[in-house]
Amino acid sequence: MKQKIYIFDTTLRDGEQTPGAKLNTAQKVILAKQLEKLGVDIIEAGFPISSPGDFQSVVEIGKAVKDVVVCGLTRAIKGDIDRAAEALKYCKHPRIHTGIGASDVHIEFKFKSTREKILEQGIEAVKYAKKCVDDVEFYAEDAGRADNGFLAKMVYEVIKAGATVVNIPDTTGYCFPEEFGEKIKYLFNHVENIDKAIISVHCHNDLGMATANTLSGVANGARQVEVTINGIGERAGNTSLEEVVMALYTRKDKTDYFTDIKTAEISPASKMVSSIMGIPIQPNKAIVGANAFAHSSGIHQDGVLKRRENYEIIDPKTVGLDASQIILTARSGRAALRHKLGELGIELNQDELNGLYEDFLNLADRKKEIYDEDLRMLVGEKQEGKPQKIKLDLIHAISGNQNLPTASVKLTILDKEYESAATGDGGIDAAFKAIDHCVKKKYKLTEFMITAVSVGTDAQARVNVAIEYNKELFWGVGIDTDTVVAAAKSYIDAINKFI
Ligand code: KIV
Ligand code: ZN
């Protein structure tokens, strides 16, 4: 029979310990509601004794959510537990998460105590918390580096004292997956009353193994996983919710577990956490990174277009994304170009496609990525196609704050070559003057507008100009990754309209 894995989300507590991620109560409530929508089982809402803000957040989250357990963190100290109990009193399903260090490093250097005294303090904390709420989770901090024999004794005693859940954290992200799994197995083999509580795992990502360690914990008996959205958290972060959930979901063939997570809410939750906390998601982040479903090489694009499964193990719709993305770059082939054009409603025959592909490659060599707007522009330029009387062959411009802006141009006007150079207020002004010299006329510029065609510093610039000639306005447009070149093209385009 399939077994449920409880999802304990600590984005709002451990996740908020990410440097610079401080949230106010209103922001935390918004995120808590999204976590409830996502289907997490437990929300760790904060550490009530740590600040009035954290206290208030636990109160408000407790009032705002209904179908989920709300948990407050404490140390194994009565004052902490009282404060957590007070913060949790409005909530339907309260849990106190109390605990103390289990490793000798922590016992000796953090608490300057002994194993016996620490054990006693842990037991007392559970008994005290149990008077406030039924649901008490105990954490054995730094269990990853703790002696297994002592850890087993601690787990036994806190369960006897009333803990409903026992959390085995790899606080410093120290363990290897096999080693962490062995630790959980050891507890199942040596703690007599272990079936009276749920064993939870809480892994940190210092060696990049948080997800692997968490799954190894599950494979050895843990039934609750402590995770954060986007893997945010103290130092290198916590286990990421989306990785564990999607690993269990995707490899159903390997595992016998399920979660109640509504996977289609993963991407909205990830984006919400990133934007509210102001922490960008690394592009190659599994499941939620911008590139997680993007295909950029020609071979991969062709493969995905033939059948998505060729290069994707998850349908992006499962995690709430629209579709796989075909990213057009200099490595893309004609199949990807045709596909993208199709999405934009542009149908080309093979000859037209071949012609456009050349221009596409030229542009892609200058730009990292070709966006929809770039494509529309390329197609537009190609369709205009009628011969121009004035052609820009070369332009060279120098500008800066320490020299006189200068531009030199070479034009072909009705099959004859002209060259000129000029100085101006800036590179564009100098270029327009040099063009004026070549055409032997000075035109009145009445409109000048620059916009970025797409995004990024390598985006193409679109320059629109209007020139007055014989009391009439003539518009011109020029597009290029270089703004001065785009401006010169637009100026010449406008002149071509009436010359
Ligand atoms: O990493 C850790 O050990 C913790 C505990 C407070 C649960 O965050
Ligand atoms: Zn932690």
PDB file of N, CA and C in Angstrom, residues 30-83:
ATOM      1  N   ILE A  30       0.202  36.062   3.163  1.00  0.00           N
ATOM      2  CA  ILE A  30      -0.048  35.768   1.739  1.00  0.00           C
ATOM      3  C   ILE A  30       0.638  34.454   1.357  1.00  0.00           C
ATOM      4  N   LEU A  31       1.880  34.303   1.792  1.00  0.00           N
ATOM      5  CA  LEU A  31       2.619  33.077   1.444  1.00  0.00           C
ATOM      6  C   LEU A  31       1.997  31.854   2.116  1.00  0.00           C
ATOM      7  N   ALA A  32       1.564  32.027   3.368  1.00  0.00           N
ATOM      8  CA  ALA A  32       0.960  30.893   4.077  1.00  0.00           C
ATOM      9  C   ALA A  32      -0.288  30.404   3.345  1.00  0.00           C
ATOM     10  N   LYS A  33      -1.062  31.353   2.816  1.00  0.00           N
ATOM     11  CA  LYS A  33      -2.280  30.942   2.089  1.00  0.00           C
ATOM     12  C   LYS A  33      -1.909  30.175   0.824  1.00  0.00           C
ATOM     13  N   GLN A  34      -0.830  30.609   0.175  1.00  0.00           N
ATOM     14  CA  GLN A  34      -0.389  29.877  -1.031  1.00  0.00           C
ATOM     15  C   GLN A  34       0.110  28.477  -0.641  1.00  0.00           C
ATOM     16  N   LEU A  35       0.765  28.376   0.510  1.00  0.00           N
ATOM     17  CA  LEU A  35       1.253  27.059   0.958  1.00  0.00           C
ATOM     18  C   LEU A  35       0.073  26.133   1.244  1.00  0.00           C
ATOM     19  N   GLU A  36      -0.986  26.708   1.811  1.00  0.00           N
ATOM     20  CA  GLU A  36      -2.183  25.906   2.084  1.00  0.00           C
ATOM     21  C   GLU A  36      -2.792  25.428   0.760  1.00  0.00           C
ATOM     22  N   LYS A  37      -2.837  26.334  -0.216  1.00  0.00           N
ATOM     23  CA  LYS A  37      -3.362  25.986  -1.541  1.00  0.00           C
ATOM     24  C   LYS A  37      -2.496  24.895  -2.186  1.00  0.00           C
ATOM     25  N   LEU A  38      -1.218  24.977  -1.948  1.00  0.00           N
ATOM     26  CA  LEU A  38      -0.274  23.996  -2.493  1.00  0.00           C
ATOM     27  C   LEU A  38      -0.507  22.602  -1.890  1.00  0.00           C
ATOM     28  N   GLY A  39      -1.070  22.589  -0.683  1.00  0.00           N
ATOM     29  CA  GLY A  39      -1.386  21.294  -0.062  1.00  0.00           C
ATOM     30  C   GLY A  39      -0.359  20.803   0.935  1.00  0.00           C
ATOM     31  N   VAL A  40       0.461  21.706   1.493  1.00  0.00           N
ATOM     32  CA  VAL A  40       1.409  21.233   2.512  1.00  0.00           C
ATOM     33  C   VAL A  40       0.617  20.805   3.751  1.00  0.00           C
ATOM     34  N   ASP A  41       1.186  19.917   4.534  1.00  0.00           N
ATOM     35  CA  ASP A  41       0.470  19.416   5.716  1.00  0.00           C
ATOM     36  C   ASP A  41       0.725  20.284   6.934  1.00  0.00           C
ATOM     37  N   ILE A  42       1.948  20.802   7.035  1.00  0.00           N
ATOM     38  CA  ILE A  42       2.319  21.607   8.208  1.00  0.00           C
ATOM     39  C   ILE A  42       3.046  22.866   7.723  1.00  0.00           C
ATOM     40  N   ILE A  43       2.692  24.007   8.296  1.00  0.00           N
ATOM     41  CA  ILE A  43       3.422  25.245   8.001  1.00  0.00           C
ATOM     42  C   ILE A  43       4.157  25.645   9.270  1.00  0.00           C
ATOM     43  N   GLU A  44       5.480  25.708   9.195  1.00  0.00           N
ATOM     44  CA  GLU A  44       6.208  26.265  10.341  1.00  0.00           C
ATOM     45  C   GLU A  44       6.189  27.785  10.144  1.00  0.00           C
ATOM     46  N   ALA A  45       5.420  28.446  10.982  1.00  0.00           N
ATOM     47  CA  ALA A  45       5.114  29.863  10.723  1.00  0.00           C
ATOM     48  C   ALA A  45       6.124  30.829  11.319  1.00  0.00           C
ATOM     49  N   GLY A  46       6.942  30.384  12.249  1.00  0.00           N
ATOM     50  CA  GLY A  46       7.929  31.296  12.823  1.00  0.00           C
ATOM     51  C   GLY A  46       8.447  30.801  14.158  1.00  0.00           C
ATOM     52  N   PHE A  47       9.193  31.666  14.801  1.00  0.00           N
ATOM     53  CA  PHE A  47       9.870  31.370  16.070  1.00  0.00           C
ATOM     54  C   PHE A  47       9.377  32.459  17.040  1.00  0.00           C
ATOM     55  N   PRO A  48       8.207  32.248  17.660  1.00  0.00           N
ATOM     56  CA  PRO A  48       7.505  33.350  18.337  1.00  0.00           C
ATOM     57  C   PRO A  48       8.333  34.142  19.357  1.00  0.00           C
ATOM     58  N   ILE A  49       9.237  33.476  20.102  1.00  0.00           N
ATOM     59  CA  ILE A  49       9.984  34.233  21.123  1.00  0.00           C
ATOM     60  C   ILE A  49      11.027  35.152  20.475  1.00  0.00           C
ATOM     61  N   SER A  50      11.372  34.897  19.223  1.00  0.00           N
ATOM     62  CA  SER A  50      12.520  35.613  18.642  1.00  0.00           C
ATOM     63  C   SER A  50      12.260  37.098  18.417  1.00  0.00           C
ATOM     64  N   SER A  51      11.016  37.483  18.143  1.00  0.00           N
ATOM     65  CA  SER A  51      10.713  38.913  17.965  1.00  0.00           C
ATOM     66  C   SER A  51       9.205  39.116  17.995  1.00  0.00           C
ATOM     67  N   PRO A  52       8.750  40.332  18.336  1.00  0.00           N
ATOM     68  CA  PRO A  52       7.296  40.590  18.309  1.00  0.00           C
ATOM     69  C   PRO A  52       6.733  40.352  16.910  1.00  0.00           C
ATOM     70  N   GLY A  53       7.519  40.643  15.876  1.00  0.00           N
ATOM     71  CA  GLY A  53       7.065  40.436  14.492  1.00  0.00           C
ATOM     72  C   GLY A  53       6.813  38.965  14.217  1.00  0.00           C
ATOM     73  N   ASP A  54       7.731  38.110  14.655  1.00  0.00           N
ATOM     74  CA  ASP A  54       7.557  36.672  14.445  1.00  0.00           C
ATOM     75  C   ASP A  54       6.342  36.166  15.215  1.00  0.00           C
ATOM     76  N   PHE A  55       6.199  36.658  16.437  1.00  0.00           N
ATOM     77  CA  PHE A  55       5.051  36.269  17.272  1.00  0.00           C
ATOM     78  C   PHE A  55       3.757  36.600  16.530  1.00  0.00           C
ATOM     79  N   GLN A  56       3.664  37.855  16.049  1.00  0.00           N
ATOM     80  CA  GLN A  56       2.447  38.311  15.381  1.00  0.00           C
ATOM     81  C   GLN A  56       2.177  37.509  14.108  1.00  0.00           C
ATOM     82  N   SER A  57       3.248  37.162  13.411  1.00  0.00           N
ATOM     83  CA  SER A  57       3.071  36.392  12.171  1.00  0.00           C
ATOM     84  C   SER A  57       2.457  35.025  12.467  1.00  0.00           C
ATOM     85  N   VAL A  58       2.926  34.401  13.552  1.00  0.00           N
ATOM     86  CA  VAL A  58       2.366  33.081  13.900  1.00  0.00           C
ATOM     87  C   VAL A  58       0.884  33.247  14.259  1.00  0.00           C
ATOM     88  N   VAL A  59       0.560  34.316  14.991  1.00  0.00           N
ATOM     89  CA  VAL A  59      -0.849  34.568  15.355  1.00  0.00           C
ATOM     90  C   VAL A  59      -1.687  34.707  14.078  1.00  0.00           C
ATOM     91  N   GLU A  60      -1.250  35.591  13.176  1.00  0.00           N
ATOM     92  CA  GLU A  60      -2.066  35.891  11.981  1.00  0.00           C
ATOM     93  C   GLU A  60      -2.162  34.700  11.043  1.00  0.00           C
ATOM     94  N   ILE A  61      -1.079  33.956  10.908  1.00  0.00           N
ATOM     95  CA  ILE A  61      -1.136  32.767  10.030  1.00  0.00           C
ATOM     96  C   ILE A  61      -2.102  31.750  10.630  1.00  0.00           C
ATOM     97  N   GLY A  62      -2.035  31.604  11.955  1.00  0.00           N
ATOM     98  CA  GLY A  62      -2.941  30.677  12.645  1.00  0.00           C
ATOM     99  C   GLY A  62      -4.397  31.032  12.394  1.00  0.00           C
ATOM    100  N   LYS A  63      -4.678  32.336  12.271  1.00  0.00           N
ATOM    101  CA  LYS A  63      -6.068  32.744  12.024  1.00  0.00           C
ATOM    102  C   LYS A  63      -6.427  32.565  10.543  1.00  0.00           C
ATOM    103  N   ALA A  64      -5.426  32.745   9.668  1.00  0.00           N
ATOM    104  CA  ALA A  64      -5.709  32.805   8.226  1.00  0.00           C
ATOM    105  C   ALA A  64      -5.881  31.443   7.565  1.00  0.00           C
ATOM    106  N   VAL A  65      -5.207  30.412   8.075  1.00  0.00           N
ATOM    107  CA  VAL A  65      -5.325  29.112   7.394  1.00  0.00           C
ATOM    108  C   VAL A  65      -6.198  28.163   8.208  1.00  0.00           C
ATOM    109  N   LYS A  66      -6.800  27.207   7.515  1.00  0.00           N
ATOM    110  CA  LYS A  66      -7.787  26.353   8.185  1.00  0.00           C
ATOM    111  C   LYS A  66      -7.384  24.880   8.189  1.00  0.00           C
ATOM    112  N   ASP A  67      -6.967  24.397   7.009  1.00  0.00           N
ATOM    113  CA  ASP A  67      -6.831  22.948   6.861  1.00  0.00           C
ATOM    114  C   ASP A  67      -5.415  22.448   7.040  1.00  0.00           C
ATOM    115  N   VAL A  68      -4.605  23.212   7.711  1.00  0.00           N
ATOM    116  CA  VAL A  68      -3.213  22.834   7.789  1.00  0.00           C
ATOM    117  C   VAL A  68      -2.731  23.041   9.228  1.00  0.00           C
ATOM    118  N   VAL A  69      -1.759  22.214   9.647  1.00  0.00           N
ATOM    119  CA  VAL A  69      -1.195  22.367  10.991  1.00  0.00           C
ATOM    120  C   VAL A  69      -0.273  23.588  10.972  1.00  0.00           C
ATOM    121  N   VAL A  70      -0.374  24.426  12.009  1.00  0.00           N
ATOM    122  CA  VAL A  70       0.528  25.578  12.099  1.00  0.00           C
ATOM    123  C   VAL A  70       1.467  25.335  13.273  1.00  0.00           C
ATOM    124  N   CYS A  71       2.739  25.537  13.010  1.00  0.00           N
ATOM    125  CA  CYS A  71       3.747  25.156  13.983  1.00  0.00           C
ATOM    126  C   CYS A  71       4.605  26.359  14.375  1.00  0.00           C
ATOM    127  N   GLY A  72       4.952  26.429  15.661  1.00  0.00           N
ATOM    128  CA  GLY A  72       5.841  27.482  16.143  1.00  0.00           C
ATOM    129  C   GLY A  72       7.094  26.831  16.729  1.00  0.00           C
ATOM    130  N   LEU A  73       8.250  27.408  16.415  1.00  0.00           N
ATOM    131  CA  LEU A  73       9.522  26.837  16.878  1.00  0.00           C
ATOM    132  C   LEU A  73       9.882  27.385  18.257  1.00  0.00           C
ATOM    133  N   THR A  74      10.512  26.544  19.071  1.00  0.00           N
ATOM    134  CA  THR A  74      11.021  27.013  20.372  1.00  0.00           C
ATOM    135  C   THR A  74      12.354  26.318  20.668  1.00  0.00           C
ATOM    136  N   ARG A  75      13.089  26.889  21.609  1.00  0.00           N
ATOM    137  CA  ARG A  75      14.192  26.124  22.193  1.00  0.00           C
ATOM    138  C   ARG A  75      13.593  25.309  23.340  1.00  0.00           C
ATOM    139  N   ALA A  76      14.402  24.475  23.962  1.00  0.00           N
ATOM    140  CA  ALA A  76      13.874  23.651  25.057  1.00  0.00           C
ATOM    141  C   ALA A  76      13.868  24.499  26.340  1.00  0.00           C
ATOM    142  N   ILE A  77      13.112  25.587  26.259  1.00  0.00           N
ATOM    143  CA  ILE A  77      13.073  26.555  27.360  1.00  0.00           C
ATOM    144  C   ILE A  77      11.610  26.911  27.616  1.00  0.00           C
ATOM    145  N   LYS A  78      11.225  26.934  28.902  1.00  0.00           N
ATOM    146  CA  LYS A  78       9.806  27.158  29.216  1.00  0.00           C
ATOM    147  C   LYS A  78       9.272  28.467  28.634  1.00  0.00           C
ATOM    148  N   GLY A  79      10.060  29.545  28.750  1.00  0.00           N
ATOM    149  CA  GLY A  79       9.626  30.858  28.252  1.00  0.00           C
ATOM    150  C   GLY A  79       9.319  30.812  26.755  1.00  0.00           C
ATOM    151  N   ASP A  80      10.150  30.100  26.008  1.00  0.00           N
ATOM    152  CA  ASP A  80       9.921  29.960  24.549  1.00  0.00           C
ATOM    153  C   ASP A  80       8.607  29.228  24.303  1.00  0.00           C
ATOM    154  N   ILE A  81       8.414  28.165  25.078  1.00  0.00           N
ATOM    155  CA  ILE A  81       7.230  27.316  24.854  1.00  0.00           C
ATOM    156  C   ILE A  81       5.951  28.093  25.202  1.00  0.00           C
ATOM    157  N   ASP A  82       6.006  28.866  26.305  1.00  0.00           N
ATOM    158  CA  ASP A  82       4.839  29.686  26.683  1.00  0.00           C
ATOM    159  C   ASP A  82       4.477  30.650  25.559  1.00  0.00           C
ATOM    160  N   ARG A  83       5.514  31.291  25.027  1.00  0.00           N
ATOM    161  CA  ARG A  83       5.296  32.297  23.974  1.00  0.00           C
ATOM    162  C   ARG A  83       4.710  31.632  22.713  1.00  0.00           C
TER     163      ARG A  83
END
